[in-house]
Every structure is written in C-alpha cells, then in structure tokens.
C-alpha cells in the first residue's frame, strides 16, 4: 500500500512537491527519467489522472520534460530553479510567520537574530 | 465523448417517503466516481435504478445514451457488484465465473485467474461454504475481470480485512490504468478510497448535496476560529457547514472558494486561527445532521 497523502490539500500538488523534493535532495538527478504516472498512481494508491496532473504541473514549469515514446525526464538546471523557488517559500512560510509571532511576544529584531544564531549552534 | 450516465430529476418515492429526491448528475467516461453518504441516504436506490433493478417514480435515466430498463445493449456493458451479492448457493466459484464470462463481453479470464490467486479463492468451493469475506472477494473478482465500461461497486468489501481491501484498491487502480472504464465506488470508508476518486457525489437524505472534483475540494474546507465578530466578518460570503461557540469565541467550518492558499493567508491576516479539514471530515460535516440542512434551506 502506498504512502499516505495529506487529505486536506490537493493531491496533485503533493505529488509535484514530492518530485521536487527528490530533485532537490538529489534522489532524482537531472536528465534522468521520473516514474510514470501509472507507477505513481500504484505507489501512492491514487487516481492516475491525479498523478498525471501533478507531473504536468512540473512540465508546465519546465522542471520536467517529455521524451516522446519514452517518458518524463528531469530538465537540466531544474535543481537550481527549485532551490530558488523554495528559498522564496521559506521566507514566506517560516520567516514572515516567525517575525509575526516574535512581535506578538515582544521579541525585538536583535533578540530574534540572537535566537537564530543560538539555534544554529545547537544544531551544528 | 458522450456522458456514460445522465440522470435528470430522478425521484424514487415509497408512499410519502422520498428515498431519492430530485437528483440530477452526469458521469463522464473513464473516470472513478465516489458515491458517498451515510447509510440509508439513497445511494443504493440510485444504483439500483441505474442498473434497471428498480423503476423510478419520476425523472429520466440514460446509461450509454439509452434507458436501461430491459435493455440488453446497456446491461451487458454494466457490471454492478452489490454489498450482499447473491449467487446460487450450490454452485461453485468456478461456475459463477463461467457465468460472468458469458455475461460480460469484455471479460478477461487471465485477470480473473490472477485475482482468484490474489484473493486465495478455491475455484471448486461451493458458494454456501464461503465465508463472508470470500463471498465479497468473488464479487471483486467478477467486478474487475468483467472490465465493463460502467462498473459499480456498492460497499463491496463486507468481511474483508484491511489487507484484502488494500489488494482490491491496488488491483482496481492497476487494471483501470491499463483499461480505463467508468467506475462508481459507493462506500462509507471515505478515508480509504478518497485518494482514488476523481469526482465526488454526496447524497444526504435522498438529495444530492455535493457534485465536485475531488481535487478541487481538498483544501477548500477550513475551520476558522477567533472572536465572534472577526469570524462573522470572514465567514460572510462562504457556505457555512458548522459553527461552535464558546462565550465570545467562535469557530466556524466553511466551504471556501478560490485559491486555498489565498483564503488561508487572508484568514490568518484577519487574526483568525485556521485549521484544515480533510475530505472525509468535510463529507461528515455535510451529512451530519439537521443543522446544516436548515442553514441550507435558509439560503
């Protein structure tokens, strides 16, 4: 049985994100073939049309491209594009939220950057 | 391609009780539909009318463009696997399959044999000797191997354990990917099947309350909570499914529209707590009780 999807978000978006993760983490390297929509559908136990929608989302963004009669491949330069996109999302999702919460708690900018540095050393 | 099923103003009444009340929908070819709702909502009655086992009180049904009643052109293309499928008690499983092979023009014996092994069914065993789960498995084998252009499964897995149900989902998706067909899955195990569905029809008390793409529903239902005034301001304009209050605080479950990310961001900006609602929870909310029905009628 397949890996569980988050039922509160569109599944095709999650399929696209998982392929993106694999490209960013280097599991899927550039110019290699990605699994077919049928394989995605079987693995995640989802509708093949939904899997195809997720793959096509990345085709539209130029991350994947189609080789006729063979299948889908990771485009050259895809990783760099994705890392840039994820950095912007990181800012929106984590930084903006963090700053808002910090304001609520009365943490000023200096204290906040101290905390970030401290978090960094704890992790290193 | 033309619609596989077209239903218009379909009603089935038993005396004063309307089991199915003015239902209209259309099914496109080669998609997997979920017909969902609570027990007694009218799902099975609709499927019985589709497969010509019941005559409607009023309204129109077209299956492959024709009325299904006593119409062999339609019925040979339709395979309906019922919750408690009845097969002749003294026949063997092999006899049931042989009969199905004659009934369905697209029958695939190879697939049937493979499924028999998957579900560990002994072909020579007589029907009356089968357990509840084995009987359900026979239905699943017939339903999949028939490769009927319209295949209907009505709660096909009474007595099946989680492993066997998983096997059913796997084989259904596999064979569907290779041989697309229109599938109607009717079940109350929504969380198990929702990932496989392309389109969702929800029936509640005989009426169609939802007819939408599964993907467009995911993320659209949100629960927002915060001060009553803020929740009211945000909830205005959206369909409200549920509301709970505690003093001056309030939480409301809403069916929103537009981009889910935008809606979320706006709610957060308005100072509201936001929680997502899964497809399963959404359908439970839609069909759980009189509150939502009254809110509907008031609109």
mmCIF file of C-alpha atoms in Angstrom:
data_model
loop_
_atom_site.group_PDB
_atom_site.id
_atom_site.type_symbol
_atom_site.label_atom_id
_atom_site.label_comp_id
_atom_site.label_asym_id
_atom_site.label_seq_id
_atom_site.Cartn_x
_atom_site.Cartn_y
_atom_site.Cartn_z
ATOM 1 C CA UNK A 1 0.000 0.000 0.000
ATOM 2 C CA UNK A 2 1.158 3.496 -0.811
ATOM 3 C CA UNK A 3 2.455 6.300 1.353
ATOM 4 C CA UNK A 4 -0.259 8.392 2.938
ATOM 5 C CA UNK A 5 -1.231 11.710 1.397
ATOM 6 C CA UNK A 6 -2.444 14.736 3.293
ATOM 7 C CA UNK A 7 -6.184 14.684 2.621
ATOM 8 C CA UNK A 8 -6.644 18.377 3.310
ATOM 9 C CA UNK A 9 -4.569 19.577 0.350
ATOM 10 C CA UNK A 10 -4.865 18.787 -3.364
ATOM 11 C CA UNK A 11 -3.000 15.533 -4.022
ATOM 12 C CA UNK A 12 -1.578 16.621 -7.375
ATOM 13 C CA UNK A 13 0.211 19.474 -5.594
ATOM 14 C CA UNK A 14 1.676 16.976 -3.123
ATOM 15 C CA UNK A 15 2.845 14.702 -5.953
ATOM 16 C CA UNK A 16 4.595 17.672 -7.567
ATOM 17 C CA UNK A 17 6.185 18.599 -4.214
ATOM 18 C CA UNK A 18 7.483 15.073 -3.676
ATOM 19 C CA UNK A 19 9.114 15.038 -7.105
ATOM 20 C CA UNK A 20 10.586 18.478 -6.335
ATOM 21 C CA UNK A 21 11.957 17.165 -3.019
ATOM 22 C CA UNK A 22 13.575 14.230 -4.803
ATOM 23 C CA UNK A 23 15.215 16.600 -7.281
ATOM 24 C CA UNK A 24 16.435 18.988 -4.547
ATOM 25 C CA UNK A 25 17.764 16.138 -2.410
ATOM 26 C CA UNK A 26 19.468 14.574 -5.423
ATOM 27 C CA UNK A 27 17.454 11.338 -5.461
ATOM 28 C CA UNK A 28 16.323 12.302 -8.939
ATOM 29 C CA UNK A 29 19.229 13.795 -10.857
ATOM 30 C CA UNK A 30 18.950 15.985 -13.934
ATOM 31 C CA UNK A 31 18.372 14.195 -17.235
ATOM 32 C CA UNK A 32 17.150 11.033 -15.515
ATOM 33 C CA UNK A 33 13.734 9.519 -16.031
ATOM 34 C CA UNK A 34 10.997 10.013 -13.432
ATOM 35 C CA UNK A 35 8.476 7.228 -12.661
ATOM 36 C CA UNK A 36 5.429 7.030 -14.931
ATOM 37 C CA UNK A 37 2.032 8.298 -13.796
ATOM 38 C CA UNK A 38 0.877 4.678 -13.559
ATOM 39 C CA UNK A 39 3.761 3.928 -11.199
ATOM 40 C CA UNK A 40 2.978 6.996 -9.106
ATOM 41 C CA UNK A 41 -0.689 6.003 -9.011
ATOM 42 C CA UNK A 42 0.131 2.460 -7.887
ATOM 43 C CA UNK A 43 2.698 3.538 -5.306
ATOM 44 C CA UNK A 44 0.640 6.242 -3.651
ATOM 45 C CA UNK A 45 -2.661 4.454 -4.363
ATOM 46 C CA UNK A 46 -4.094 7.484 -6.069
ATOM 47 C CA UNK A 47 -6.076 8.114 -9.218
ATOM 48 C CA UNK A 48 -3.806 8.043 -12.329
ATOM 49 C CA UNK A 49 -5.401 11.268 -13.604
ATOM 50 C CA UNK A 50 -4.375 12.992 -10.358
ATOM 51 C CA UNK A 51 -0.801 11.703 -10.692
ATOM 52 C CA UNK A 52 -0.687 12.957 -14.281
ATOM 53 C CA UNK A 53 -1.893 16.374 -13.145
ATOM 54 C CA UNK A 54 0.968 16.593 -10.639
ATOM 55 C CA UNK A 55 3.558 15.622 -13.229
ATOM 56 C CA UNK A 56 2.114 18.068 -15.757
ATOM 57 C CA UNK A 57 2.356 20.875 -13.218
ATOM 58 C CA UNK A 58 6.135 20.412 -13.289
ATOM 59 C CA UNK A 59 6.185 20.065 -17.068
ATOM 60 C CA UNK A 60 4.458 23.450 -17.317
ATOM 61 C CA UNK A 61 7.167 24.961 -15.113
ATOM 62 C CA UNK A 62 9.934 23.451 -17.230
ATOM 63 C CA UNK A 63 11.162 21.229 -14.378
ATOM 64 C CA UNK A 64 10.285 18.040 -16.240
ATOM 65 C CA UNK A 65 10.111 17.464 -19.954
ATOM 66 C CA UNK A 66 8.658 14.727 -22.105
ATOM 67 C CA UNK A 67 10.693 12.490 -24.368
ATOM 68 C CA UNK A 68 8.275 11.144 -26.922
ATOM 69 C CA UNK A 69 7.546 7.465 -26.507
ATOM 70 C CA UNK A 70 9.913 7.109 -23.536
ATOM 71 C CA UNK A 71 8.591 9.153 -20.634
ATOM 72 C CA UNK A 72 9.277 12.133 -18.395
ATOM 73 C CA UNK A 73 12.775 13.392 -17.572
ATOM 74 C CA UNK A 74 14.243 15.955 -15.188
ATOM 75 C CA UNK A 75 15.330 19.044 -17.132
ATOM 76 C CA UNK A 76 18.887 20.428 -16.932
ATOM 77 C CA UNK A 77 19.070 23.271 -14.443
ATOM 78 C CA UNK A 78 15.880 22.117 -12.701
ATOM 79 C CA UNK A 79 17.525 21.823 -9.303
ATOM 80 C CA UNK A 80 18.781 25.423 -9.236
ATOM 81 C CA UNK A 81 15.321 26.703 -10.237
ATOM 82 C CA UNK A 82 13.658 24.666 -7.497
ATOM 83 C CA UNK A 83 16.112 25.747 -4.799
ATOM 84 C CA UNK A 84 15.415 29.409 -5.669
ATOM 85 C CA UNK A 85 11.662 28.792 -5.534
ATOM 86 C CA UNK A 86 11.970 27.019 -2.190
ATOM 87 C CA UNK A 87 14.028 29.895 -0.753
ATOM 88 C CA UNK A 88 11.183 32.285 -1.534
ATOM 89 C CA UNK A 89 8.704 29.872 0.042
ATOM 90 C CA UNK A 90 10.983 29.569 3.058
ATOM 91 C CA UNK A 91 10.831 33.313 3.523
ATOM 92 C CA UNK A 92 7.029 33.374 3.241
ATOM 93 C CA UNK A 93 6.326 30.284 5.310
ATOM 94 C CA UNK A 94 8.902 30.494 8.078
ATOM 95 C CA UNK A 95 10.480 33.952 8.284
ATOM 96 C CA UNK A 96 7.313 36.029 7.950
ATOM 97 C CA UNK A 97 5.429 33.794 10.390
ATOM 98 C CA UNK A 98 8.311 33.825 12.830
ATOM 99 C CA UNK A 99 8.623 37.597 12.798
ATOM 100 C CA UNK A 100 4.889 37.983 13.333
ATOM 101 C CA UNK A 101 4.956 35.642 16.325
ATOM 102 C CA UNK A 102 8.068 37.402 17.673
ATOM 103 C CA UNK A 103 6.263 40.749 17.529
ATOM 104 C CA UNK A 104 3.368 39.254 19.434
ATOM 105 C CA UNK A 105 5.759 38.154 22.189
ATOM 106 C CA UNK A 106 7.667 41.453 22.207
ATOM 107 C CA UNK A 107 10.923 39.945 20.925
ATOM 108 C CA UNK A 108 12.920 42.658 19.147
ATOM 109 C CA UNK A 109 14.992 42.181 15.997
ATOM 110 C CA UNK A 110 18.282 41.868 17.861
ATOM 111 C CA UNK A 111 16.967 39.253 20.298
ATOM 112 C CA UNK A 112 15.469 37.376 17.359
ATOM 113 C CA UNK A 113 18.749 37.166 15.452
ATOM 114 C CA UNK A 114 20.460 36.066 18.673
ATOM 115 C CA UNK A 115 17.955 33.263 18.952
ATOM 116 C CA UNK A 116 18.528 32.217 15.334
ATOM 117 C CA UNK A 117 22.290 32.110 15.935
ATOM 118 C CA UNK A 118 21.751 30.073 19.086
ATOM 119 C CA UNK A 119 19.513 27.645 17.134
ATOM 120 C CA UNK A 120 22.277 27.325 14.548
ATOM 121 C CA UNK A 121 24.975 26.406 17.079
ATOM 122 C CA UNK A 122 22.684 23.929 18.826
ATOM 123 C CA UNK A 123 22.135 22.177 15.532
ATOM 124 C CA UNK A 124 25.778 22.295 14.418
ATOM 125 C CA UNK B 1 -17.171 11.624 -25.766
ATOM 126 C CA UNK B 2 -20.784 11.479 -24.606
ATOM 127 C CA UNK B 3 -21.630 11.016 -20.954
ATOM 128 C CA UNK B 4 -21.851 7.446 -19.711
ATOM 129 C CA UNK B 5 -24.676 8.262 -17.324
ATOM 130 C CA UNK B 6 -27.168 11.105 -17.382
ATOM 131 C CA UNK B 7 -29.732 11.402 -14.646
ATOM 132 C CA UNK B 8 -32.323 14.158 -14.580
ATOM 133 C CA UNK B 9 -34.719 14.951 -11.725
ATOM 134 C CA UNK B 10 -34.621 11.362 -10.588
ATOM 135 C CA UNK B 11 -37.057 10.555 -7.793
ATOM 136 C CA UNK B 12 -37.988 7.302 -6.090
ATOM 137 C CA UNK B 13 -40.825 7.512 -3.622
ATOM 138 C CA UNK B 14 -42.228 4.857 -1.338
ATOM 139 C CA UNK B 15 -45.531 6.325 -0.283
ATOM 140 C CA UNK B 16 -44.735 9.645 1.350
ATOM 141 C CA UNK B 17 -41.071 8.843 1.772
ATOM 142 C CA UNK B 18 -38.744 10.008 -0.941
ATOM 143 C CA UNK B 19 -35.744 7.659 -0.920
ATOM 144 C CA UNK B 20 -34.282 9.624 -3.820
ATOM 145 C CA UNK B 21 -35.418 13.200 -4.201
ATOM 146 C CA UNK B 22 -34.955 15.083 -7.473
ATOM 147 C CA UNK B 23 -31.354 14.042 -8.155
ATOM 148 C CA UNK B 24 -29.552 15.095 -11.328
ATOM 149 C CA UNK B 25 -25.971 14.364 -12.356
ATOM 150 C CA UNK B 26 -23.858 13.213 -15.285
ATOM 151 C CA UNK B 27 -20.896 10.837 -15.340
ATOM 152 C CA UNK B 28 -18.132 11.229 -17.917
ATOM 153 C CA UNK B 29 -16.389 8.239 -19.450
ATOM 154 C CA UNK B 30 -13.330 6.608 -17.897
ATOM 155 C CA UNK B 31 -13.295 8.300 -14.545
ATOM 156 C CA UNK B 32 -13.549 6.984 -10.992
ATOM 157 C CA UNK B 33 -16.518 8.417 -9.117
ATOM 158 C CA UNK B 34 -17.258 8.210 -5.427
ATOM 159 C CA UNK B 35 -20.926 7.987 -4.491
ATOM 160 C CA UNK B 36 -20.781 8.859 -0.821
ATOM 161 C CA UNK B 37 -23.194 9.389 2.009
ATOM 162 C CA UNK B 38 -24.442 7.821 5.188
ATOM 163 C CA UNK B 39 -26.305 4.540 5.363
ATOM 164 C CA UNK B 40 -29.835 4.982 4.117
ATOM 165 C CA UNK B 41 -29.031 8.181 2.235
ATOM 166 C CA UNK B 42 -30.325 6.727 -1.043
ATOM 167 C CA UNK B 43 -27.059 5.654 -2.700
ATOM 168 C CA UNK B 44 -28.072 2.045 -3.270
ATOM 169 C CA UNK B 45 -31.502 3.076 -4.542
ATOM 170 C CA UNK B 46 -29.836 5.270 -7.167
ATOM 171 C CA UNK B 47 -27.531 2.425 -8.212
ATOM 172 C CA UNK B 48 -30.462 0.022 -8.426
ATOM 173 C CA UNK B 49 -32.247 2.413 -10.753
ATOM 174 C CA UNK B 50 -29.090 2.839 -12.877
ATOM 175 C CA UNK B 51 -28.831 -0.911 -13.289
ATOM 176 C CA UNK B 52 -32.542 -1.349 -14.032
ATOM 177 C CA UNK B 53 -33.319 -3.318 -10.880
ATOM 178 C CA UNK B 54 -35.777 -0.677 -9.757
ATOM 179 C CA UNK B 55 -38.031 1.652 -11.692
ATOM 180 C CA UNK B 56 -38.002 5.322 -10.828
ATOM 181 C CA UNK B 57 -41.104 7.168 -9.702
ATOM 182 C CA UNK B 58 -40.198 10.080 -11.938
ATOM 183 C CA UNK B 59 -37.260 11.572 -13.797
ATOM 184 C CA UNK B 60 -35.006 10.369 -16.618
ATOM 185 C CA UNK B 61 -32.100 7.943 -16.663
ATOM 186 C CA UNK B 62 -29.834 7.434 -19.661
ATOM 187 C CA UNK B 63 -26.954 4.947 -19.491
ATOM 188 C CA UNK B 64 -24.776 4.960 -22.621
ATOM 189 C CA UNK B 65 -27.447 7.200 -24.081
ATOM 190 C CA UNK B 66 -30.350 4.762 -23.607
ATOM 191 C CA UNK B 67 -32.925 3.880 -20.973
ATOM 192 C CA UNK B 68 -31.507 0.891 -19.071
ATOM 193 C CA UNK B 69 -34.752 -0.918 -18.277
ATOM 194 C CA UNK B 70 -34.924 -4.317 -20.044
ATOM 195 C CA UNK B 71 -32.274 -3.065 -22.449
ATOM 196 C CA UNK B 72 -29.596 -5.650 -23.072
ATOM 197 C CA UNK B 73 -27.371 -3.278 -25.065
ATOM 198 C CA UNK B 74 -26.995 -1.241 -21.882
ATOM 199 C CA UNK B 75 -26.979 -4.025 -19.318
ATOM 200 C CA UNK B 76 -24.237 -6.072 -20.991
ATOM 201 C CA UNK B 77 -21.935 -3.079 -20.579
ATOM 202 C CA UNK B 78 -22.735 -2.588 -16.944
ATOM 203 C CA UNK B 79 -21.433 -4.613 -14.020
ATOM 204 C CA UNK B 80 -22.969 -3.985 -10.618
ATOM 205 C CA UNK B 81 -21.362 -5.614 -7.580
ATOM 206 C CA UNK B 82 -23.630 -5.348 -4.575
ATOM 207 C CA UNK B 83 -22.940 -5.235 -0.889
ATOM 208 C CA UNK B 84 -24.527 -8.629 -0.346
ATOM 209 C CA UNK B 85 -24.222 -10.218 -3.746
ATOM 210 C CA UNK B 86 -26.376 -13.323 -4.057
ATOM 211 C CA UNK B 87 -25.030 -16.242 -6.049
ATOM 212 C CA UNK B 88 -26.721 -19.647 -6.316
ATOM 213 C CA UNK B 89 -25.870 -21.480 -3.092
ATOM 214 C CA UNK B 90 -24.984 -24.833 -4.622
ATOM 215 C CA UNK B 91 -22.829 -23.524 -7.469
ATOM 216 C CA UNK B 92 -19.043 -23.460 -7.303
ATOM 217 C CA UNK B 93 -16.966 -20.291 -7.566
ATOM 218 C CA UNK B 94 -15.799 -21.541 -10.979
ATOM 219 C CA UNK B 95 -19.449 -21.729 -12.122
ATOM 220 C CA UNK B 96 -20.063 -18.138 -11.047
ATOM 221 C CA UNK B 97 -17.023 -17.022 -13.046
ATOM 222 C CA UNK B 98 -18.087 -19.081 -16.076
ATOM 223 C CA UNK B 99 -21.491 -17.401 -15.992
ATOM 224 C CA UNK B 100 -19.864 -13.963 -15.685
ATOM 225 C CA UNK B 101 -17.605 -14.804 -18.651
ATOM 226 C CA UNK B 102 -20.714 -15.367 -20.781
ATOM 227 C CA UNK B 103 -22.469 -12.259 -19.498
ATOM 228 C CA UNK B 104 -19.757 -9.647 -19.983
ATOM 229 C CA UNK B 105 -18.330 -9.124 -23.486
ATOM 230 C CA UNK B 106 -15.042 -7.680 -22.160
ATOM 231 C CA UNK B 107 -14.454 -10.482 -19.631
ATOM 232 C CA UNK B 108 -10.772 -11.308 -19.144
ATOM 233 C CA UNK B 109 -10.127 -14.830 -17.910
ATOM 234 C CA UNK B 110 -6.402 -14.257 -17.301
ATOM 235 C CA UNK B 111 -7.178 -11.385 -14.959
ATOM 236 C CA UNK B 112 -9.868 -13.454 -13.240
ATOM 237 C CA UNK B 113 -7.408 -16.319 -12.668
ATOM 238 C CA UNK B 114 -4.785 -13.961 -11.279
ATOM 239 C CA UNK B 115 -7.303 -12.330 -8.937
ATOM 240 C CA UNK B 116 -8.518 -15.743 -7.761
ATOM 241 C CA UNK B 117 -4.958 -16.444 -6.643
ATOM 242 C CA UNK B 118 -4.501 -12.976 -5.136
ATOM 243 C CA UNK B 119 -7.615 -13.398 -3.028
ATOM 244 C CA UNK B 120 -6.866 -17.091 -2.358
ATOM 245 C CA UNK B 121 -10.192 -18.326 -3.657
ATOM 246 C CA UNK B 122 -10.566 -22.086 -4.235
ATOM 247 C CA UNK B 123 -12.434 -22.409 -7.582
ATOM 248 C CA UNK B 124 -14.155 -25.670 -6.629
ATOM 249 C CA UNK B 125 -15.551 -24.426 -3.321
ATOM 250 C CA UNK B 126 -19.333 -24.099 -3.275
ATOM 251 C CA UNK B 127 -20.856 -20.686 -2.617
ATOM 252 C CA UNK B 128 -22.720 -21.831 0.520
ATOM 253 C CA UNK B 129 -19.385 -22.915 2.057
ATOM 254 C CA UNK B 130 -17.776 -19.492 1.663
ATOM 255 C CA UNK B 131 -17.098 -17.048 4.454
ATOM 256 C CA UNK B 132 -18.497 -13.513 4.258
ATOM 257 C CA UNK B 133 -15.090 -12.174 3.191
ATOM 258 C CA UNK B 134 -14.625 -14.835 0.488
ATOM 259 C CA UNK B 135 -18.062 -14.027 -0.899
ATOM 260 C CA UNK B 136 -17.067 -10.369 -1.126
ATOM 261 C CA UNK B 137 -13.831 -11.405 -2.856
ATOM 262 C CA UNK B 138 -15.811 -13.317 -5.502
ATOM 263 C CA UNK B 139 -17.736 -10.100 -6.193
ATOM 264 C CA UNK B 140 -14.499 -8.159 -6.538
ATOM 265 C CA UNK B 141 -13.049 -10.723 -8.969
ATOM 266 C CA UNK B 142 -16.216 -10.561 -11.096
ATOM 267 C CA UNK B 143 -16.312 -6.749 -10.940
ATOM 268 C CA UNK B 144 -12.702 -6.285 -12.028
ATOM 269 C CA UNK B 145 -12.429 -9.100 -14.587
ATOM 270 C CA UNK B 146 -15.669 -8.029 -16.306
ATOM 271 C CA UNK B 147 -13.888 -4.862 -17.469
ATOM 272 C CA UNK B 148 -17.385 -3.476 -18.021
ATOM 273 C CA UNK B 149 -17.422 0.094 -19.406
ATOM 274 C CA UNK B 150 -19.550 1.011 -16.374
ATOM 275 C CA UNK B 151 -18.539 -0.852 -13.225
ATOM 276 C CA UNK B 152 -20.381 -0.174 -9.980
ATOM 277 C CA UNK B 153 -19.125 -1.351 -6.595
ATOM 278 C CA UNK B 154 -21.611 -0.879 -3.765
ATOM 279 C CA UNK B 155 -19.811 -1.440 -0.441
ATOM 280 C CA UNK B 156 -18.048 -4.423 -1.996
ATOM 281 C CA UNK B 157 -15.958 -5.400 0.986
ATOM 282 C CA UNK B 158 -18.107 -6.601 3.863
ATOM 283 C CA UNK B 159 -15.996 -9.078 5.828
ATOM 284 C CA UNK B 160 -12.754 -8.159 4.096
ATOM 285 C CA UNK B 161 -9.770 -7.265 6.266
ATOM 286 C CA UNK B 162 -7.517 -4.270 5.641
ATOM 287 C CA UNK B 163 -5.014 -6.338 3.643
ATOM 288 C CA UNK B 164 -7.676 -7.641 1.271
ATOM 289 C CA UNK B 165 -9.164 -4.157 0.884
ATOM 290 C CA UNK B 166 -5.719 -2.792 0.060
ATOM 291 C CA UNK B 167 -5.343 -5.548 -2.519
ATOM 292 C CA UNK B 168 -8.682 -4.548 -4.053
ATOM 293 C CA UNK B 169 -7.589 -0.889 -4.330
ATOM 294 C CA UNK B 170 -4.231 -1.895 -5.848
ATOM 295 C CA UNK B 171 -5.737 -4.191 -8.454
ATOM 296 C CA UNK B 172 -8.508 -1.737 -9.293
ATOM 297 C CA UNK B 173 -6.025 1.095 -9.955
ATOM 298 C CA UNK B 174 -3.670 -1.182 -11.878
ATOM 299 C CA UNK B 175 -6.287 -2.544 -14.214
ATOM 300 C CA UNK B 176 -8.032 0.817 -14.546
ATOM 301 C CA UNK B 177 -4.758 2.471 -15.603
ATOM 302 C CA UNK B 178 -4.386 -0.077 -18.378
ATOM 303 C CA UNK B 179 -8.051 -0.477 -19.296
ATOM 304 C CA UNK B 180 -9.837 2.737 -18.382
ATOM 305 C CA UNK B 181 -13.540 2.482 -17.649
ATOM 306 C CA UNK B 182 -16.125 4.382 -15.661
ATOM 307 C CA UNK B 183 -16.174 3.226 -12.060
ATOM 308 C CA UNK B 184 -18.632 4.136 -9.321
ATOM 309 C CA UNK B 185 -17.417 3.328 -5.824
ATOM 310 C CA UNK B 186 -20.037 3.613 -3.152
ATOM 311 C CA UNK B 187 -18.757 3.349 0.372
ATOM 312 C CA UNK B 188 -18.680 4.806 3.808
ATOM 313 C CA UNK B 189 -14.947 4.084 4.144
ATOM 314 C CA UNK B 190 -14.240 7.511 2.700
ATOM 315 C CA UNK B 191 -10.739 7.903 4.080
ATOM 316 C CA UNK B 192 -9.671 4.660 2.431
ATOM 317 C CA UNK B 193 -10.900 5.450 -1.049
ATOM 318 C CA UNK B 194 -10.794 9.220 -1.304
ATOM 319 C CA UNK B 195 -7.301 9.272 -2.853
ATOM 320 C CA UNK B 196 -8.505 7.147 -5.732
ATOM 321 C CA UNK B 197 -11.534 9.253 -6.567
ATOM 322 C CA UNK B 198 -11.538 11.805 -9.325
ATOM 323 C CA UNK B 199 -15.008 13.118 -8.668
ATOM 324 C CA UNK B 200 -17.261 13.062 -5.631
ATOM 325 C CA UNK B 201 -21.051 12.836 -5.410
ATOM 326 C CA UNK B 202 -22.506 13.123 -1.929
ATOM 327 C CA UNK B 203 -26.068 12.053 -1.190
ATOM 328 C CA UNK B 204 -27.825 13.063 2.004
ATOM 329 C CA UNK B 205 -31.417 12.181 2.815
ATOM 330 C CA UNK B 206 -32.161 11.377 -0.808
ATOM 331 C CA UNK B 207 -30.756 14.625 -2.162
ATOM 332 C CA UNK B 208 -27.537 15.384 -3.982
ATOM 333 C CA UNK B 209 -25.624 17.793 -1.741
ATOM 334 C CA UNK B 210 -22.240 17.802 -3.493
ATOM 335 C CA UNK B 211 -21.104 17.137 -7.057
ATOM 336 C CA UNK B 212 -17.460 18.184 -7.434
ATOM 337 C CA UNK B 213 -13.949 17.235 -8.456
ATOM 338 C CA UNK B 214 -12.178 15.601 -5.523
ATOM 339 C CA UNK B 215 -9.057 17.682 -6.051
ATOM 340 C CA UNK B 216 -10.877 20.998 -6.049
ATOM 341 C CA UNK B 217 -12.497 20.077 -2.724
ATOM 342 C CA UNK B 218 -9.232 19.370 -0.948
ATOM 343 C CA UNK B 219 -8.155 22.433 0.948
ATOM 344 C CA UNK B 220 -11.370 24.311 0.353
ATOM 345 C CA UNK B 221 -12.909 23.441 3.678
ATOM 346 C CA UNK B 222 -11.410 25.303 6.624
ATOM 347 C CA UNK B 223 -12.207 25.781 10.253
ATOM 348 C CA UNK B 224 -11.540 29.338 11.384
ATOM 349 C CA UNK B 225 -11.713 30.357 14.999
ATOM 350 C CA UNK B 226 -11.363 33.574 16.923
ATOM 351 C CA UNK B 227 -13.505 36.405 18.282
ATOM 352 C CA UNK B 228 -17.122 36.162 17.121
ATOM 353 C CA UNK B 229 -17.108 39.467 15.210
ATOM 354 C CA UNK B 230 -13.973 38.575 13.290
ATOM 355 C CA UNK B 231 -15.258 35.110 12.438
ATOM 356 C CA UNK B 232 -18.564 36.590 11.255
ATOM 357 C CA UNK B 233 -16.819 39.124 9.055
ATOM 358 C CA UNK B 234 -14.687 36.425 7.475
ATOM 359 C CA UNK B 235 -17.443 33.819 7.152
ATOM 360 C CA UNK B 236 -19.769 36.153 5.262
ATOM 361 C CA UNK B 237 -19.948 35.076 1.643
ATOM 362 C CA UNK B 238 -18.842 31.491 2.251
ATOM 363 C CA UNK B 239 -21.041 28.470 2.793
ATOM 364 C CA UNK B 240 -21.007 27.671 6.474
ATOM 365 C CA UNK B 241 -21.072 23.972 7.353
ATOM 366 C CA UNK B 242 -20.786 24.070 11.093
ATOM 367 C CA UNK B 243 -20.368 26.514 13.935
ATOM 368 C CA UNK B 244 -19.472 26.190 17.551
ATOM 369 C CA UNK B 245 -19.322 28.927 20.109
ATOM 370 C CA UNK B 246 -17.739 29.403 23.481
ATOM 371 C CA UNK B 247 -18.553 32.765 25.045
ATOM 372 C CA UNK B 248 -17.231 35.491 22.784
ATOM 373 C CA UNK B 249 -15.120 32.967 20.861
ATOM 374 C CA UNK B 250 -16.407 31.091 17.891
ATOM 375 C CA UNK B 251 -15.202 28.558 15.392
ATOM 376 C CA UNK B 252 -16.828 28.027 12.022
ATOM 377 C CA UNK B 253 -16.228 25.420 9.354
ATOM 378 C CA UNK B 254 -16.520 26.993 5.924
ATOM 379 C CA UNK B 255 -16.559 25.766 2.361
ATOM 380 C CA UNK B 256 -14.486 28.467 0.705
ATOM 381 C CA UNK B 257 -13.724 29.091 -2.941
ATOM 382 C CA UNK B 258 -10.760 30.407 -4.852
ATOM 383 C CA UNK B 259 -7.153 29.536 -4.108
ATOM 384 C CA UNK B 260 -6.890 27.745 -0.722
ATOM 385 C CA UNK B 261 -3.547 29.434 -0.007
ATOM 386 C CA UNK B 262 -5.029 32.902 -0.510
ATOM 387 C CA UNK B 263 -8.022 32.146 1.681
ATOM 388 C CA UNK B 264 -5.761 30.816 4.417
ATOM 389 C CA UNK B 265 -3.487 33.819 4.233
ATOM 390 C CA UNK B 266 -6.455 36.199 4.453
ATOM 391 C CA UNK B 267 -7.851 34.369 7.467
ATOM 392 C CA UNK B 268 -4.501 34.479 9.225
ATOM 393 C CA UNK B 269 -4.103 38.145 8.401
ATOM 394 C CA UNK B 270 -7.534 38.754 9.918
ATOM 395 C CA UNK B 271 -6.160 37.297 13.141
ATOM 396 C CA UNK B 272 -8.023 34.002 12.965
ATOM 397 C CA UNK B 273 -6.752 30.540 13.777
ATOM 398 C CA UNK B 274 -7.022 28.297 10.742
ATOM 399 C CA UNK B 275 -7.285 24.508 10.676
ATOM 400 C CA UNK B 276 -7.637 22.383 7.580
ATOM 401 C CA UNK B 277 -10.473 19.931 7.081
ATOM 402 C CA UNK B 278 -9.942 16.652 5.240
ATOM 403 C CA UNK B 279 -12.244 15.390 2.510
ATOM 404 C CA UNK B 280 -13.562 12.789 4.941
ATOM 405 C CA UNK B 281 -14.280 15.396 7.622
ATOM 406 C CA UNK B 282 -15.876 17.675 5.040
ATOM 407 C CA UNK B 283 -18.282 14.952 3.936
ATOM 408 C CA UNK B 284 -19.077 14.059 7.537
ATOM 409 C CA UNK B 285 -19.888 17.735 8.158
ATOM 410 C CA UNK B 286 -22.065 17.890 5.052
ATOM 411 C CA UNK B 287 -24.108 14.869 6.027
ATOM 412 C CA UNK B 288 -24.171 15.017 9.791
ATOM 413 C CA UNK B 289 -27.456 16.288 10.904
ATOM 414 C CA UNK B 290 -30.146 18.845 10.669
ATOM 415 C CA UNK B 291 -28.130 21.965 11.424
ATOM 416 C CA UNK B 292 -26.511 22.131 8.018
ATOM 417 C CA UNK B 293 -29.750 21.242 6.278
ATOM 418 C CA UNK B 294 -31.556 24.115 7.981
ATOM 419 C CA UNK B 295 -28.774 26.512 7.128
ATOM 420 C CA UNK B 296 -29.105 25.324 3.528
ATOM 421 C CA UNK B 297 -32.827 25.840 3.392
ATOM 422 C CA UNK B 298 -32.480 29.308 4.839
ATOM 423 C CA UNK B 299 -30.271 30.411 1.944
#
